[in-house]
């Protein structure tokens, strides 16, 4: 599998993330990245079209994040990771679908004299749920990540988000360096590499 077959978008930040530059893949120093602050995945930039170069003042330590991988000696095949639980709120879709709330124009809130109020009509969702609706919002369930339930899962001495671990395990030829407790987790796959932040629970 060649590098461009990897869908980097799913490692990017959600559409609601304030760091707009993380919402889509970007280029830097000969690589194309997908990153969201917990995980960063990169593939060498090919000769074809590539996303825009990330401004130098954004994530200046990005290259050094990856540098530690070379010194690791605990590389192994990526273990099998069970599928995360599916979110019941959105049935695994990651979005809720419906009709846009016209009272708040889909925002879910009002601003009034610099104060924000939740929209009473739609309970802050910005929409009225309806399977047939064309308006979508990100699933508001607390632990929902693209329709999967985020939870800690062991990887070596570390723990990391099972949603990411499951995605990485599915990459071709995936290998991992879990490191010691609290260390950055490194991984490689055919045509690319990545870093994953451990979590405490
Ligand atoms: Zn959900
Ligand atoms: Zn509303």
Short mmCIF file of C-alpha atoms and ligand atoms in Angstrom, two decimals:
data_model
loop_
_atom_site.label_atom_id
_atom_site.label_comp_id
_atom_site.label_asym_id
_atom_site.label_seq_id
_atom_site.Cartn_x
_atom_site.Cartn_y
_atom_site.Cartn_z
CA UNK A 1 0.00 0.00 0.00
CA UNK A 2 1.39 3.38 -0.92
CA UNK A 3 1.32 6.32 1.44
CA UNK A 4 -1.52 8.31 -0.20
CA UNK A 5 -3.90 5.41 0.56
CA UNK A 6 -3.81 6.35 4.24
CA UNK A 7 -6.76 8.52 5.22
CA UNK A 8 -5.08 11.19 7.34
CA UNK A 9 -8.30 13.12 7.83
CA UNK A 10 -9.49 10.72 10.52
CA UNK A 11 -6.48 11.65 12.67
CA UNK A 12 -7.31 15.35 12.38
CA UNK A 13 -9.14 17.46 14.94
CA UNK A 14 -12.92 17.68 14.93
CA UNK A 15 -14.69 20.39 12.99
CA UNK A 16 -15.50 22.15 16.28
CA UNK A 17 -11.85 22.28 17.41
CA UNK A 18 -10.69 25.85 18.00
CA UNK A 19 -7.33 25.05 16.37
CA UNK A 20 -8.66 25.34 12.83
CA UNK A 21 -5.25 24.38 11.38
CA UNK A 22 -5.65 20.87 12.86
CA UNK A 23 -9.03 20.22 11.24
CA UNK A 24 -7.51 18.96 7.97
CA UNK A 25 -4.20 17.40 6.87
CA UNK A 26 -1.30 19.80 6.33
CA UNK A 27 2.21 19.67 4.88
CA UNK A 28 5.51 20.40 6.59
CA UNK A 29 9.12 19.65 5.65
CA UNK A 30 8.38 16.98 3.08
CA UNK A 31 5.62 15.20 5.01
CA UNK A 32 1.85 15.33 5.08
CA UNK A 33 0.37 15.20 8.59
CA UNK A 34 -2.92 14.46 10.25
CA UNK A 35 -2.87 15.51 13.91
CA UNK A 36 -5.22 16.53 16.70
CA UNK A 37 -3.07 17.10 19.80
CA UNK A 38 -3.35 13.48 21.03
CA UNK A 39 -2.14 11.70 17.92
CA UNK A 40 -0.04 12.76 14.95
CA UNK A 41 0.44 10.63 11.83
CA UNK A 42 2.67 11.49 8.88
CA UNK A 43 3.50 10.13 5.46
CA UNK A 44 6.18 11.40 3.07
CA UNK A 45 4.78 14.04 0.76
CA UNK A 46 4.54 12.59 -2.75
CA UNK A 47 5.00 14.38 -6.05
CA UNK A 48 1.30 14.96 -6.52
CA UNK A 49 -1.03 17.42 -4.87
CA UNK A 50 -0.47 18.00 -1.19
CA UNK A 51 -2.27 20.10 1.42
CA UNK A 52 -1.00 23.57 2.28
CA UNK A 53 2.17 24.01 4.34
CA UNK A 54 1.48 24.64 8.04
CA UNK A 55 2.64 28.07 9.26
CA UNK A 56 5.99 27.89 11.07
CA UNK A 57 4.58 29.31 14.32
CA UNK A 58 2.03 26.47 14.62
CA UNK A 59 3.31 23.35 16.48
CA UNK A 60 6.99 24.38 16.15
CA UNK A 61 8.06 21.21 18.04
CA UNK A 62 6.33 18.88 15.58
CA UNK A 63 9.49 17.37 14.04
CA UNK A 64 11.10 16.81 17.46
CA UNK A 65 7.97 14.94 18.58
CA UNK A 66 8.87 12.23 16.07
CA UNK A 67 12.63 12.29 16.69
CA UNK A 68 12.57 10.07 19.79
CA UNK A 69 11.40 7.04 17.82
CA UNK A 70 14.88 6.32 16.45
CA UNK A 71 16.33 5.63 19.92
CA UNK A 72 13.64 3.13 20.94
CA UNK A 73 14.58 -0.54 21.24
CA UNK A 74 11.18 -2.00 22.17
CA UNK A 75 9.64 -2.17 18.69
CA UNK A 76 7.17 -4.99 18.17
CA UNK A 77 4.22 -5.89 15.97
CA UNK A 78 1.14 -3.91 16.91
CA UNK A 79 -1.09 -6.09 19.07
CA UNK A 80 -4.69 -6.88 18.17
CA UNK A 81 -6.99 -4.25 19.68
CA UNK A 82 -10.69 -4.92 20.30
CA UNK A 83 -13.11 -2.59 18.57
CA UNK A 84 -14.25 0.28 20.78
CA UNK A 85 -17.84 0.30 21.93
CA UNK A 86 -20.23 1.97 19.51
CA UNK A 87 -21.83 5.21 20.69
CA UNK A 88 -25.53 4.69 21.35
CA UNK A 89 -26.42 8.36 21.05
CA UNK A 90 -25.41 8.53 17.36
CA UNK A 91 -25.46 4.77 16.59
CA UNK A 92 -21.81 4.96 15.62
CA UNK A 93 -22.26 7.65 12.99
CA UNK A 94 -20.39 10.34 14.90
CA UNK A 95 -23.02 12.87 13.88
CA UNK A 96 -26.64 13.55 14.64
CA UNK A 97 -28.90 14.26 11.71
CA UNK A 98 -32.03 16.35 11.59
CA UNK A 99 -33.68 19.64 10.79
CA UNK A 100 -31.85 22.80 11.66
CA UNK A 101 -33.30 24.75 14.55
CA UNK A 102 -34.40 28.04 13.03
CA UNK A 103 -34.73 29.77 16.40
CA UNK A 104 -30.94 29.71 16.94
CA UNK A 105 -29.94 29.16 13.29
CA UNK A 106 -28.36 25.83 14.20
CA UNK A 107 -25.93 27.32 16.73
CA UNK A 108 -27.64 25.89 19.82
CA UNK A 109 -27.16 29.15 21.69
CA UNK A 110 -27.89 32.85 21.63
CA UNK A 111 -25.67 35.73 22.41
CA UNK A 112 -27.31 38.56 24.27
CA UNK A 113 -25.31 41.48 25.69
CA UNK A 114 -22.13 39.36 25.50
CA UNK A 115 -23.73 36.52 27.45
CA UNK A 116 -24.49 33.17 25.86
CA UNK A 117 -27.76 31.39 26.46
CA UNK A 118 -28.63 27.85 25.51
CA UNK A 119 -31.42 27.69 22.96
CA UNK A 120 -34.53 26.41 24.75
CA UNK A 121 -36.23 25.22 21.56
CA UNK A 122 -33.55 22.67 20.63
CA UNK A 123 -31.94 22.18 24.08
CA UNK A 124 -28.68 23.54 22.74
CA UNK A 125 -28.27 20.98 19.98
CA UNK A 126 -29.02 23.32 17.11
CA UNK A 127 -31.21 20.72 15.47
CA UNK A 128 -34.26 18.55 15.86
CA UNK A 129 -33.22 14.98 15.36
CA UNK A 130 -34.73 13.25 12.38
CA UNK A 131 -33.12 10.39 10.45
CA UNK A 132 -34.13 11.96 7.15
CA UNK A 133 -32.75 15.42 7.92
CA UNK A 134 -29.84 16.84 5.95
CA UNK A 135 -28.47 19.09 8.70
CA UNK A 136 -25.82 17.36 10.86
CA UNK A 137 -23.99 18.21 14.06
CA UNK A 138 -21.13 16.38 15.74
CA UNK A 139 -22.42 13.86 18.24
CA UNK A 140 -22.56 15.68 21.61
CA UNK A 141 -22.14 12.51 23.72
CA UNK A 142 -19.30 13.07 26.20
CA UNK A 143 -17.01 10.19 25.17
CA UNK A 144 -18.01 9.86 21.53
CA UNK A 145 -15.15 10.09 19.07
CA UNK A 146 -16.47 9.74 15.55
CA UNK A 147 -19.12 7.32 16.75
CA UNK A 148 -16.81 5.16 18.90
CA UNK A 149 -16.61 5.38 22.68
CA UNK A 150 -13.26 6.70 23.85
CA UNK A 151 -11.71 4.70 26.71
CA UNK A 152 -8.27 3.81 28.05
CA UNK A 153 -6.67 0.56 26.86
CA UNK A 154 -3.32 -0.99 27.83
CA UNK A 155 -0.41 -0.91 25.41
CA UNK A 156 2.78 -2.18 27.06
CA UNK A 157 3.28 -0.25 30.31
CA UNK A 158 1.14 2.57 28.97
CA UNK A 159 -2.51 3.24 28.41
CA UNK A 160 -3.91 5.04 25.40
CA UNK A 161 -7.23 5.78 23.82
CA UNK A 162 -8.75 2.58 22.42
CA UNK A 163 -10.25 4.51 19.50
CA UNK A 164 -6.78 5.48 18.27
CA UNK A 165 -5.20 2.13 19.12
CA UNK A 166 -7.88 0.37 17.10
CA UNK A 167 -7.32 2.67 14.12
CA UNK A 168 -3.54 2.19 14.24
CA UNK A 169 -3.80 -1.60 14.57
CA UNK A 170 -5.74 -1.61 11.29
CA UNK A 171 -2.95 0.19 9.38
CA UNK A 172 -0.87 -2.04 7.09
CA UNK A 173 2.24 -3.50 8.74
CA UNK A 174 1.66 -1.61 12.00
CA UNK A 175 4.40 -1.80 14.63
CA UNK A 176 4.66 -0.07 17.99
CA UNK A 177 7.16 1.13 20.56
CA UNK A 178 5.02 1.55 23.70
CA UNK A 179 7.94 2.90 25.77
CA UNK A 180 7.93 3.04 29.56
CA UNK A 181 5.04 4.33 31.64
CA UNK A 182 4.27 7.93 30.69
CA UNK A 183 6.44 7.91 27.57
CA UNK A 184 5.24 8.97 24.14
CA UNK A 185 4.03 5.93 22.19
CA UNK A 186 5.57 5.60 18.72
CA UNK A 187 4.23 3.58 15.85
CA UNK A 188 5.07 2.85 12.24
CA UNK A 189 3.15 1.33 9.35
CA UNK A 190 3.81 0.68 5.69
CA UNK A 191 4.49 4.11 4.26
CA UNK A 192 4.29 6.21 7.40
CA UNK A 193 4.72 6.73 11.13
CA UNK A 194 3.06 8.38 14.09
CA UNK A 195 3.13 9.43 17.73
CA UNK A 196 0.41 8.86 20.30
CA UNK A 197 0.13 10.44 23.73
CA UNK A 198 -0.49 8.06 26.63
CA UNK A 199 -3.42 8.71 28.95
CA UNK A 200 -3.70 8.05 32.68
CA UNK A 201 -6.96 6.13 32.76
ZN1 LIG B 1 -21.88 9.51 19.30
ZN1 LIG B 2 -32.09 26.12 18.74
#
